[in-house]
mmCIF file of C-alpha atoms in Angstrom:
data_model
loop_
_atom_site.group_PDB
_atom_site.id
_atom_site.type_symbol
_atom_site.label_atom_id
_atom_site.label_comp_id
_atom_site.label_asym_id
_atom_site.label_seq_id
_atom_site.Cartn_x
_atom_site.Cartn_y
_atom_site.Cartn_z
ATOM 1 C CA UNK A 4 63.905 192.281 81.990
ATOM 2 C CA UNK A 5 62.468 192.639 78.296
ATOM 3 C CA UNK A 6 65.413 192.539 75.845
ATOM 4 C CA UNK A 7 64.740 194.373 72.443
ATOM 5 C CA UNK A 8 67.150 193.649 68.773
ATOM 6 C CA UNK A 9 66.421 196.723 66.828
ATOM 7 C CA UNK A 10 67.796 197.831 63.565
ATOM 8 C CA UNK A 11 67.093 200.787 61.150
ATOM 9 C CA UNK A 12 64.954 203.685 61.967
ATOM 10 C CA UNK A 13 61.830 203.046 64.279
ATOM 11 C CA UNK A 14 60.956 203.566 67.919
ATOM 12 C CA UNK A 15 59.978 201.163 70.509
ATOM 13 C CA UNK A 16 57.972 201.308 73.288
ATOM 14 C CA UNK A 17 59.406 200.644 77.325
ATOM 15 C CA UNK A 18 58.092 200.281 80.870
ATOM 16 C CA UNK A 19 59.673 203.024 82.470
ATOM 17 C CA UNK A 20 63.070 201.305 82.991
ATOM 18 C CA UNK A 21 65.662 203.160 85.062
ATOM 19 C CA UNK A 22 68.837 202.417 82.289
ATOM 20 C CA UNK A 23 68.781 201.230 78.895
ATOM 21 C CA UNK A 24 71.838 198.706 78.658
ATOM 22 C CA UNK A 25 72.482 198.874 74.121
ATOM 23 C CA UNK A 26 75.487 196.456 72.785
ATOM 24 C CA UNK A 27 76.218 196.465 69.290
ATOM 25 C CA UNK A 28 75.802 193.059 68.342
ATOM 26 C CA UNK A 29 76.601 194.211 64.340
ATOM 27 C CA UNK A 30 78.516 196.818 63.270
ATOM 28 C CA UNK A 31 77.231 199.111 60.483
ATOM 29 C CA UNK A 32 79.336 198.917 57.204
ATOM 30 C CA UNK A 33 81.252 202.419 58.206
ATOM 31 C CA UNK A 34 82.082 203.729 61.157
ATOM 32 C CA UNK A 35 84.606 205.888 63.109
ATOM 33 C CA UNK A 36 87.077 204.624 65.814
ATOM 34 C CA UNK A 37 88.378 206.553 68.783
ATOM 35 C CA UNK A 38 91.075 206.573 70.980
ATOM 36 C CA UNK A 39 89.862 205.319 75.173
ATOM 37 C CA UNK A 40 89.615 202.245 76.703
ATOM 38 C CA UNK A 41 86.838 200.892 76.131
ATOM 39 C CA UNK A 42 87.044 202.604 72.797
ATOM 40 C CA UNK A 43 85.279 205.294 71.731
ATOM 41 C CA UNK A 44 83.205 205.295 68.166
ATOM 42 C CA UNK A 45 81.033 207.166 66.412
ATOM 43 C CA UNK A 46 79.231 206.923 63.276
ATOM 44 C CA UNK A 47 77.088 203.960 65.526
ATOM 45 C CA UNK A 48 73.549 206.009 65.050
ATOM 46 C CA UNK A 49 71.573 207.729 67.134
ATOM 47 C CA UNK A 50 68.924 207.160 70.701
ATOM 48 C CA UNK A 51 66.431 209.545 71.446
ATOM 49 C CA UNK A 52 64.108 208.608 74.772
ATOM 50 C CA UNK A 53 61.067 209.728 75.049
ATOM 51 C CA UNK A 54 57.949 210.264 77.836
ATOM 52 C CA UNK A 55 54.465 211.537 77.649
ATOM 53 C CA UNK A 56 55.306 214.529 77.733
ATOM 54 C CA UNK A 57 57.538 214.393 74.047
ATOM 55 C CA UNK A 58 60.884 213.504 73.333
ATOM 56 C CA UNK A 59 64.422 213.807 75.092
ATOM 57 C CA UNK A 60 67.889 214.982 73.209
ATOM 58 C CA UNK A 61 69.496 213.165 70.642
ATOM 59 C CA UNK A 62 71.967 211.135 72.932
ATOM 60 C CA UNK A 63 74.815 209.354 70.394
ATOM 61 C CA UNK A 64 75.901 205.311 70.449
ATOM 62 C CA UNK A 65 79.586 205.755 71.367
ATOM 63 C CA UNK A 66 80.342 202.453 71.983
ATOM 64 C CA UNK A 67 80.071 199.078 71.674
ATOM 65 C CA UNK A 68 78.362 198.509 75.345
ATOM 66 C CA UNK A 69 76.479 201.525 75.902
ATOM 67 C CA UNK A 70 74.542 201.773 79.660
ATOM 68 C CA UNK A 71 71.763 205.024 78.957
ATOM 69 C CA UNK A 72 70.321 206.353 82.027
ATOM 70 C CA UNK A 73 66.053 207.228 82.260
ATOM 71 C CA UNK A 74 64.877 209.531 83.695
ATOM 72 C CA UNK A 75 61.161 208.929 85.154
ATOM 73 C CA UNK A 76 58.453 208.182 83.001
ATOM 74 C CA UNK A 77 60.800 207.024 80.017
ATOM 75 C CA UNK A 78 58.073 205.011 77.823
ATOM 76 C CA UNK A 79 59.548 205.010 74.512
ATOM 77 C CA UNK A 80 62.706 205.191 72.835
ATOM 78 C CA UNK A 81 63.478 206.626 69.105
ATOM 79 C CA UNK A 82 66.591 204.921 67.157
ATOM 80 C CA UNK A 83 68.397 205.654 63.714
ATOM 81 C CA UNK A 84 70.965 203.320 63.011
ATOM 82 C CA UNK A 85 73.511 202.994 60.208
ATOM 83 C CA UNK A 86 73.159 200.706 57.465
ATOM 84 C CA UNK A 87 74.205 197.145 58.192
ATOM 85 C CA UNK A 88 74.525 197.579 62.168
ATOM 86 C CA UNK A 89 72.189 195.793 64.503
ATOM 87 C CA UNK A 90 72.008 196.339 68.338
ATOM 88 C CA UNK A 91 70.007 194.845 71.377
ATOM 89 C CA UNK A 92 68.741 197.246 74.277
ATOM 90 C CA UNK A 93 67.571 195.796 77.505
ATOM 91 C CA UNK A 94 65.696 197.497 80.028
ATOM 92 C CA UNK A 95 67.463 197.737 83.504
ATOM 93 C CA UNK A 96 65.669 198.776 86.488
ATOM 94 C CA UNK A 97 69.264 200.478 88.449
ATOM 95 C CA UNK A 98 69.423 204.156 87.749
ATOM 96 C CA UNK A 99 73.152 204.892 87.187
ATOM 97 C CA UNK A 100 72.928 208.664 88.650
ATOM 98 C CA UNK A 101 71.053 207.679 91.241
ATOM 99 C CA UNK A 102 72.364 209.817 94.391
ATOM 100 C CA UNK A 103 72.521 207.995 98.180
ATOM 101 C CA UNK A 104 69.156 208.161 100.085
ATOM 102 C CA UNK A 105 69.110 211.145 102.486
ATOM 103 C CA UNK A 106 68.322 211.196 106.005
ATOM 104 C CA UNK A 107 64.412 210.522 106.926
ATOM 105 C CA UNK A 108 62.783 213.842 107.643
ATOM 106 C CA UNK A 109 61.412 214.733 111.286
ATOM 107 C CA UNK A 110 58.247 213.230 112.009
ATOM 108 C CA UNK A 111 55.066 215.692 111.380
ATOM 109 C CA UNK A 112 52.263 216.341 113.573
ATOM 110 C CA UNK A 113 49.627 213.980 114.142
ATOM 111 C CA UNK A 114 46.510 214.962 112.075
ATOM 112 C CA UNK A 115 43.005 214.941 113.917
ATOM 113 C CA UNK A 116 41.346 211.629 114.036
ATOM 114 C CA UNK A 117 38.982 210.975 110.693
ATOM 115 C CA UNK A 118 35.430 210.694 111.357
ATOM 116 C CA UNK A 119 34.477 206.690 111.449
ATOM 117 C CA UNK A 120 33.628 205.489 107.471
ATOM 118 C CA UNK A 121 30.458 203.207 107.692
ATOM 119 C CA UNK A 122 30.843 199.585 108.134
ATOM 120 C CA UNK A 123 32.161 197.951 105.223
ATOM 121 C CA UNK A 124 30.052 194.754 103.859
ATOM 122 C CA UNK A 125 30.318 191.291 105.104
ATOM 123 C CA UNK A 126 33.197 189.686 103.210
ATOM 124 C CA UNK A 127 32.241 186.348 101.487
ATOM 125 C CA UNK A 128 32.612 183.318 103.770
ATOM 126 C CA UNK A 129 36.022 180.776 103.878
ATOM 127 C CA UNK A 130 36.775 178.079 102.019
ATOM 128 C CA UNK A 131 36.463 174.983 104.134
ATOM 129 C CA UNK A 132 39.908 173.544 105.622
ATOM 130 C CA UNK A 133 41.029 170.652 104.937
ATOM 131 C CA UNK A 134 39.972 166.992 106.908
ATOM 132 C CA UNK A 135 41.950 166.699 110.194
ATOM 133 C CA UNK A 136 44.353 163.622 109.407
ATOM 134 C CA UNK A 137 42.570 160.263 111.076
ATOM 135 C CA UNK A 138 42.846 159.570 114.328
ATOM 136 C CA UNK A 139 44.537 156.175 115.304
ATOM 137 C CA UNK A 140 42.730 152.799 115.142
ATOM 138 C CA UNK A 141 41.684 151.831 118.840
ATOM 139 C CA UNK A 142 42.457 148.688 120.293
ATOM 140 C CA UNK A 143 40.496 145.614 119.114
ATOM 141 C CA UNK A 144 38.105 144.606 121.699
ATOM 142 C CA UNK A 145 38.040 140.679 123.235
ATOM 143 C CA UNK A 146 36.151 138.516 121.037
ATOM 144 C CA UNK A 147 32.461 137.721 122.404
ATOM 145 C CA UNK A 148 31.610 134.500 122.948
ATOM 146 C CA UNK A 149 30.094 132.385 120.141
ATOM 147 C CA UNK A 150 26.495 132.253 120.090
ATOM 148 C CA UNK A 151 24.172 129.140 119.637
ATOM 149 C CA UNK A 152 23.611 127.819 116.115
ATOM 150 C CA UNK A 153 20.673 129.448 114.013
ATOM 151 C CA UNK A 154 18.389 127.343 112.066
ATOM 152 C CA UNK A 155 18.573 126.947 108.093
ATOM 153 C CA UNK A 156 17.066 129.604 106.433
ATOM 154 C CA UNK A 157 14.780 128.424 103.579
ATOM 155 C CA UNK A 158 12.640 130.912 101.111
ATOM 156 C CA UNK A 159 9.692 129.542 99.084
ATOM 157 C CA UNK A 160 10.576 130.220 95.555
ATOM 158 C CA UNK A 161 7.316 128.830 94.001
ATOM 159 C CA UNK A 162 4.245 127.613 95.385
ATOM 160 C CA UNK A 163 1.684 125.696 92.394
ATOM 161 C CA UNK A 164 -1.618 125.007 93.512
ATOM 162 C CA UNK A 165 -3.661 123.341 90.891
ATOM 163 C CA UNK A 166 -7.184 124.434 90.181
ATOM 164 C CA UNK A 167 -7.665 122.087 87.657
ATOM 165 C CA UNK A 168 -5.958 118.967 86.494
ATOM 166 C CA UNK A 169 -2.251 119.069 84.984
ATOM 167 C CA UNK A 170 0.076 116.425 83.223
ATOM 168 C CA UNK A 171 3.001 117.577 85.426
ATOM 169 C CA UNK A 172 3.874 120.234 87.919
ATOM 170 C CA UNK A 173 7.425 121.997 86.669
ATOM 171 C CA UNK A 174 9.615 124.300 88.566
ATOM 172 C CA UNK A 175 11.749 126.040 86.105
ATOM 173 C CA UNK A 176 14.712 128.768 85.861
ATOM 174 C CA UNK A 177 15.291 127.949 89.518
ATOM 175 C CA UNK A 178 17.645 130.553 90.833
ATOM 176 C CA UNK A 179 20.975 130.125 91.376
ATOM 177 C CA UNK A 180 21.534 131.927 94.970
ATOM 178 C CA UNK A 181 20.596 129.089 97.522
ATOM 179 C CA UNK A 182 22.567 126.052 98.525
ATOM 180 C CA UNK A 183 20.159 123.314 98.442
ATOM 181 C CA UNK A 184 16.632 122.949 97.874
ATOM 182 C CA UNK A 185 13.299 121.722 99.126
ATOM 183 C CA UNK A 186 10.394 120.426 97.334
ATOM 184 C CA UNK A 187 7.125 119.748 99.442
ATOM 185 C CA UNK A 188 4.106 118.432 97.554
ATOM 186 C CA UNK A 189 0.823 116.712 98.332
ATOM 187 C CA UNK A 190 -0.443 114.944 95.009
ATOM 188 C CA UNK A 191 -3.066 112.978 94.259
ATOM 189 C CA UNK A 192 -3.919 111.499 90.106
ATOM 190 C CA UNK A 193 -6.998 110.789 88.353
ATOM 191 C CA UNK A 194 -5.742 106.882 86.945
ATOM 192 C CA UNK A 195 -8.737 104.505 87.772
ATOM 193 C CA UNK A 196 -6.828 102.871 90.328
ATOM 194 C CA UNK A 197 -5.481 102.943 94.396
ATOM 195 C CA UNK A 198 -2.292 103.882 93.314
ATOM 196 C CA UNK A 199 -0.369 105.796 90.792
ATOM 197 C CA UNK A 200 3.630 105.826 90.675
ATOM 198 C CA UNK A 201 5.308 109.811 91.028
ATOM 199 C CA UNK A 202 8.217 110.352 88.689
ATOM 200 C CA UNK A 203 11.125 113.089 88.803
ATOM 201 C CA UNK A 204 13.280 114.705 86.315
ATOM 202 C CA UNK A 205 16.136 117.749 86.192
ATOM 203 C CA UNK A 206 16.509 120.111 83.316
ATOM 204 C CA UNK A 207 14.058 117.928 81.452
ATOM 205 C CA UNK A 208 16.745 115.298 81.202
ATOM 206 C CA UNK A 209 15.056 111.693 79.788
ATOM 207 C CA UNK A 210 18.270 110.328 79.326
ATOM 208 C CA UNK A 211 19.576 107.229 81.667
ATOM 209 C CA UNK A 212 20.998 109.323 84.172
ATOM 210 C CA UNK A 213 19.229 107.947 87.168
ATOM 211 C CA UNK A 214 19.862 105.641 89.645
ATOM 212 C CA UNK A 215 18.288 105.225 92.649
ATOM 213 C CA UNK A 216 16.969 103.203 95.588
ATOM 214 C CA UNK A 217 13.990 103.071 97.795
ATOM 215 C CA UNK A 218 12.115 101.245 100.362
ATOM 216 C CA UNK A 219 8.735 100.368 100.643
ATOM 217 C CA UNK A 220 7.384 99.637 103.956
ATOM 218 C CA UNK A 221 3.385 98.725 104.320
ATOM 219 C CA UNK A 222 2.423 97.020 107.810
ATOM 220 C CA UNK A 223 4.789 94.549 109.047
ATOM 221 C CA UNK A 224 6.475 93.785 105.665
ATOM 222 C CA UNK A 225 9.652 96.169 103.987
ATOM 223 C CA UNK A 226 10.234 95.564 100.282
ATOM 224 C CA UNK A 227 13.370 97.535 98.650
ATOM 225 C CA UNK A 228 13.223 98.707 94.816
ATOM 226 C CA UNK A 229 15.370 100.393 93.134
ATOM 227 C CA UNK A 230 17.052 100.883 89.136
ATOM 228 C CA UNK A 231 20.467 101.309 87.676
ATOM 229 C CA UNK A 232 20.958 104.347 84.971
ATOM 230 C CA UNK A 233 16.916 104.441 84.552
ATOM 231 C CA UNK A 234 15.569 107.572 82.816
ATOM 232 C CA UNK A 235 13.793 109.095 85.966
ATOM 233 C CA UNK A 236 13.332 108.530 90.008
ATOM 234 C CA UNK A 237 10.190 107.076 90.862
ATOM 235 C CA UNK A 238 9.652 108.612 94.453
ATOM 236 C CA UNK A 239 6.505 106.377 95.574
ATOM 237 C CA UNK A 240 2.882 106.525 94.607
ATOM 238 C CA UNK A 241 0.139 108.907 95.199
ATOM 239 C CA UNK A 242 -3.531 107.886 95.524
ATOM 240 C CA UNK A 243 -5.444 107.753 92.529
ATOM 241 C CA UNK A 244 -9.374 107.824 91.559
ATOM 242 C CA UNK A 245 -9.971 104.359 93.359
ATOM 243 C CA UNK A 246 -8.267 104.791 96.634
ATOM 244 C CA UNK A 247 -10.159 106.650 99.373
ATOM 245 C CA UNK A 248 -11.901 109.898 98.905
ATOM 246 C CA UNK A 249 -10.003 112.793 99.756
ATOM 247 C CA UNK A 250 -6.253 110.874 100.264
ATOM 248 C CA UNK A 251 -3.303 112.625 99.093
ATOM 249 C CA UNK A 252 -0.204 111.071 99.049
ATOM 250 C CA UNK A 253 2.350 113.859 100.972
ATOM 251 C CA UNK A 254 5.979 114.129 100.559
ATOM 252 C CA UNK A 255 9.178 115.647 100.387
ATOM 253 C CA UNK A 256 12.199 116.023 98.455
ATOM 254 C CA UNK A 257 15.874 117.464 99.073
ATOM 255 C CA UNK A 258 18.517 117.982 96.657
ATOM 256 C CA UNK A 259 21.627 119.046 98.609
ATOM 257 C CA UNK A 260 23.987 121.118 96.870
ATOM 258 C CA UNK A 261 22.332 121.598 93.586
ATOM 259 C CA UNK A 262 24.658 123.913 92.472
ATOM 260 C CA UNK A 263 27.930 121.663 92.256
ATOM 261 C CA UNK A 264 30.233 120.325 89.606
ATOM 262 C CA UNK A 265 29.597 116.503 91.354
ATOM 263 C CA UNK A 266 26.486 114.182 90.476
ATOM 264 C CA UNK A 267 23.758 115.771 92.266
ATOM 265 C CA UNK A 268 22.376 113.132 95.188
ATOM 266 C CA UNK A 269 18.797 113.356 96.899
ATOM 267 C CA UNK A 270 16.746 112.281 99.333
ATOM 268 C CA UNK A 271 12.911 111.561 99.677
ATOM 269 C CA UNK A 272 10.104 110.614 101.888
ATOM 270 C CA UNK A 273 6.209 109.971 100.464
ATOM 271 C CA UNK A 274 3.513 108.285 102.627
ATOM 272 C CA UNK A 275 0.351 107.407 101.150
ATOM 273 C CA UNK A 276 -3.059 107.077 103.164
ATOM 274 C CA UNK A 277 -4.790 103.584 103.605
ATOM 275 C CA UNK A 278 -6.809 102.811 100.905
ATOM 276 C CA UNK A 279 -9.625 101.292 102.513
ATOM 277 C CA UNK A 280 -9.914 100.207 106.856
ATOM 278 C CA UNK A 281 -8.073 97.505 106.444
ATOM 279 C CA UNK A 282 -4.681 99.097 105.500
ATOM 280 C CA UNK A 283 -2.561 101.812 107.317
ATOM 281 C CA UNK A 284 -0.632 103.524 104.328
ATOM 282 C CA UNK A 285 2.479 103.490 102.247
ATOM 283 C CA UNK A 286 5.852 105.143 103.394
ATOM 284 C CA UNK A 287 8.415 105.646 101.295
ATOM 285 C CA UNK A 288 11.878 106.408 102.182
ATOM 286 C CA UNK A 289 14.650 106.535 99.228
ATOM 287 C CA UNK A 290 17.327 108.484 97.800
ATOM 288 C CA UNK A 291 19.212 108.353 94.310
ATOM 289 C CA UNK A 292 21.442 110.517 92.195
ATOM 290 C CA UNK A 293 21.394 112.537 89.025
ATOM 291 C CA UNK A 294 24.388 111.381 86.546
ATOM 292 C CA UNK A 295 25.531 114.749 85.965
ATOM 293 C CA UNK A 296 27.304 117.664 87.015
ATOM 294 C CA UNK A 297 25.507 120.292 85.651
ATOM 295 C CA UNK A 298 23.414 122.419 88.051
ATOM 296 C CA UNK A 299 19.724 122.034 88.477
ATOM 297 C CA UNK A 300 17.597 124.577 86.936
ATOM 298 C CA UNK A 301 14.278 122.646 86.271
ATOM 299 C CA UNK A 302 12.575 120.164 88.294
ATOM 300 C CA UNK A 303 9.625 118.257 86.648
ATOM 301 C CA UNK A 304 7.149 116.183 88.627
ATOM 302 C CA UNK A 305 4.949 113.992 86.665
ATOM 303 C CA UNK A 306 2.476 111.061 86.933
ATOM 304 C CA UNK A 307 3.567 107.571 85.687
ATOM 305 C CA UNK A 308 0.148 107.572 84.000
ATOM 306 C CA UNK A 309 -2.707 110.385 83.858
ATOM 307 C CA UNK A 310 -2.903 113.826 85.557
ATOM 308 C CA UNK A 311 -2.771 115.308 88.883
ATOM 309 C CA UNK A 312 -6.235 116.379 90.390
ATOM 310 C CA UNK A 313 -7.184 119.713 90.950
ATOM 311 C CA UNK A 314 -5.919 120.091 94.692
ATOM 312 C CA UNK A 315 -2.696 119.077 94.166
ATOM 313 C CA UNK A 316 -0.086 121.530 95.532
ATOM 314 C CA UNK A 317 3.445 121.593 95.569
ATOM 315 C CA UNK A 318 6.319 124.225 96.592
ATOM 316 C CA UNK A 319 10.031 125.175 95.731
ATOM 317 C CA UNK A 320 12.663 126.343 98.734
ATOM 318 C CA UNK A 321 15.509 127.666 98.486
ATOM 319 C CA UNK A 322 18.010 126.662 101.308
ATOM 320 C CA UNK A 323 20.704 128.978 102.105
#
């Protein structure tokens, strides 16, 4: 309950308590004592309650715990205090002259039934409840049974078709979200001769970082080539301005893994058509390894000598 520490002359203002409990906390600098038990004083200053209606009697502090009953509507007190004295007054809600409650009185007639009041107005809707807690996890089901092995997926990241003639054909910022790759190409040069030699590089790399082996098989006979830390891979040869109108030399090239911190190893194939009737063809098969671990993000094909005629295509996949 609200606790007040008054001193002086003033008034303060209450909540319709039903006591005032007042205990000098500092007595005034003169002041008379009685005979009782407690004691009785006076000379302790002065209460005065008060209501809407105006004020109450003077009621005298005659002691030094003094309980002051209210009577209903008690919104204020008054106070004159001596000089020097201090006191606190709490409001209490019991009401000290409070009598015991009587008996209940009989039970009155029942009044006639009201006439019906009109139907009030939809109340606003509910908040939501809360989530029902989650239901158990069911049983894992048997395993199925393993299905047959899909193919390799591969995605054609470029595709160069040459309209005109070109120095080299480059595949650059290759992505880095495959596993391998594939590079397909049919390529034919504009040297004044049958043949012309097809070179690869990665990450425009000249250094001697190359080595690599391949065999050369053309009718009955096989000849192997190959070179130790050269500066490229020579893949084979396309045809060139003298060999037959209209031969390309086709091939294909896979880098597996292209992505890893190992020397990156390849494979090849090239076959080039006869040259005149007399011959069937070159084929190619090889395979050799870049000296580094860096991943591939360029691949560069180029003609030993020349350019590569306009109808020469080649294409990047990706290999997942």
């Amino acid at each position: 309950m609200p606790t007040y520490t008054v001193s002086g002359s003033g008034t303060q203002a209450v909540s319709s308590p039903g006591s005032l409990a007042v205990v000098v906390t500092v007595l005034p600098t003169s002041y008379g004592e009685g005979k009782g038990n407690p004691a009785e004083y006076w000379g302790l200053g002065w209460l005065r309650l008060g209501t809407a209606h105006g004020y109450l009697p003077v009621l005298p502090i005659s002691g030094i715990n003094h309980l002051v009953p209210c009577p209903n509507g008690t919104t204020i007190f008054g106070y004159d205090l001596p000089d020097g004295e201090t006191i606190t007054v709490e409001e209490r809600s019991e009401v000290p002259y409070a009598g015991p409650t009587g008996p209940p009185g009989s039970t009155g007639a029942t009044g006639a039934t009201g006439a019906a009041g009109a139907t009030g107005a939809t109340g606003a809707a509910g908040a939501t409840g809360a989530a029902g807690a989650t239901g158990a996890t069911g049983a894992t089901g048997a395993a199925g049974a393993t299905g047959p092995t899909g193919p390799s997926g591969s995605t054609i990241i470029t595709d160069t078709n040459l309209s005109g003639s070109a120095a080299s054909i480059d595949f650059a910022s290759i992505p880095n979200t495959y596993v391998s790759l594939e590079v397909e190409f049919l390529l034919r040069g504009d040297q004044v001769a049958v043949s012309n030699s097809i070179i690869v590089t990665f990450n425009n790399d000249t250094s001697a970082a190359y080595t690599w082996l391949n065999m050369n098989t053309g009718g009955a006979s096989v000849v192997p080539s190959g070179a130790l830390n050269s500066t490229h891979f020579l893949l084979g040869t396309e045809a060139a301005a003298s060999s037959a109108s209209n031969a390309f030399a086709a091939g294909r090239l896979w880098i597996a893994f292209y992505q890893s911190g190992q020397w990156k190893v390849i494979e090849w194939q090239v076959y080039q058509p006869k040259n005149t009737s007399t011959t069937e063809g070159v084929l190619y098969r090889g395979g050799g390894a870049w000296q580094s671990t860096a991943a591939i993000t360029e691949i560069t094909l180029t003609p030993q000598s020349g350019n590569f005629i306009a109808g020469s295509r080649a294409r990047l996949k990706g290999i997942a």
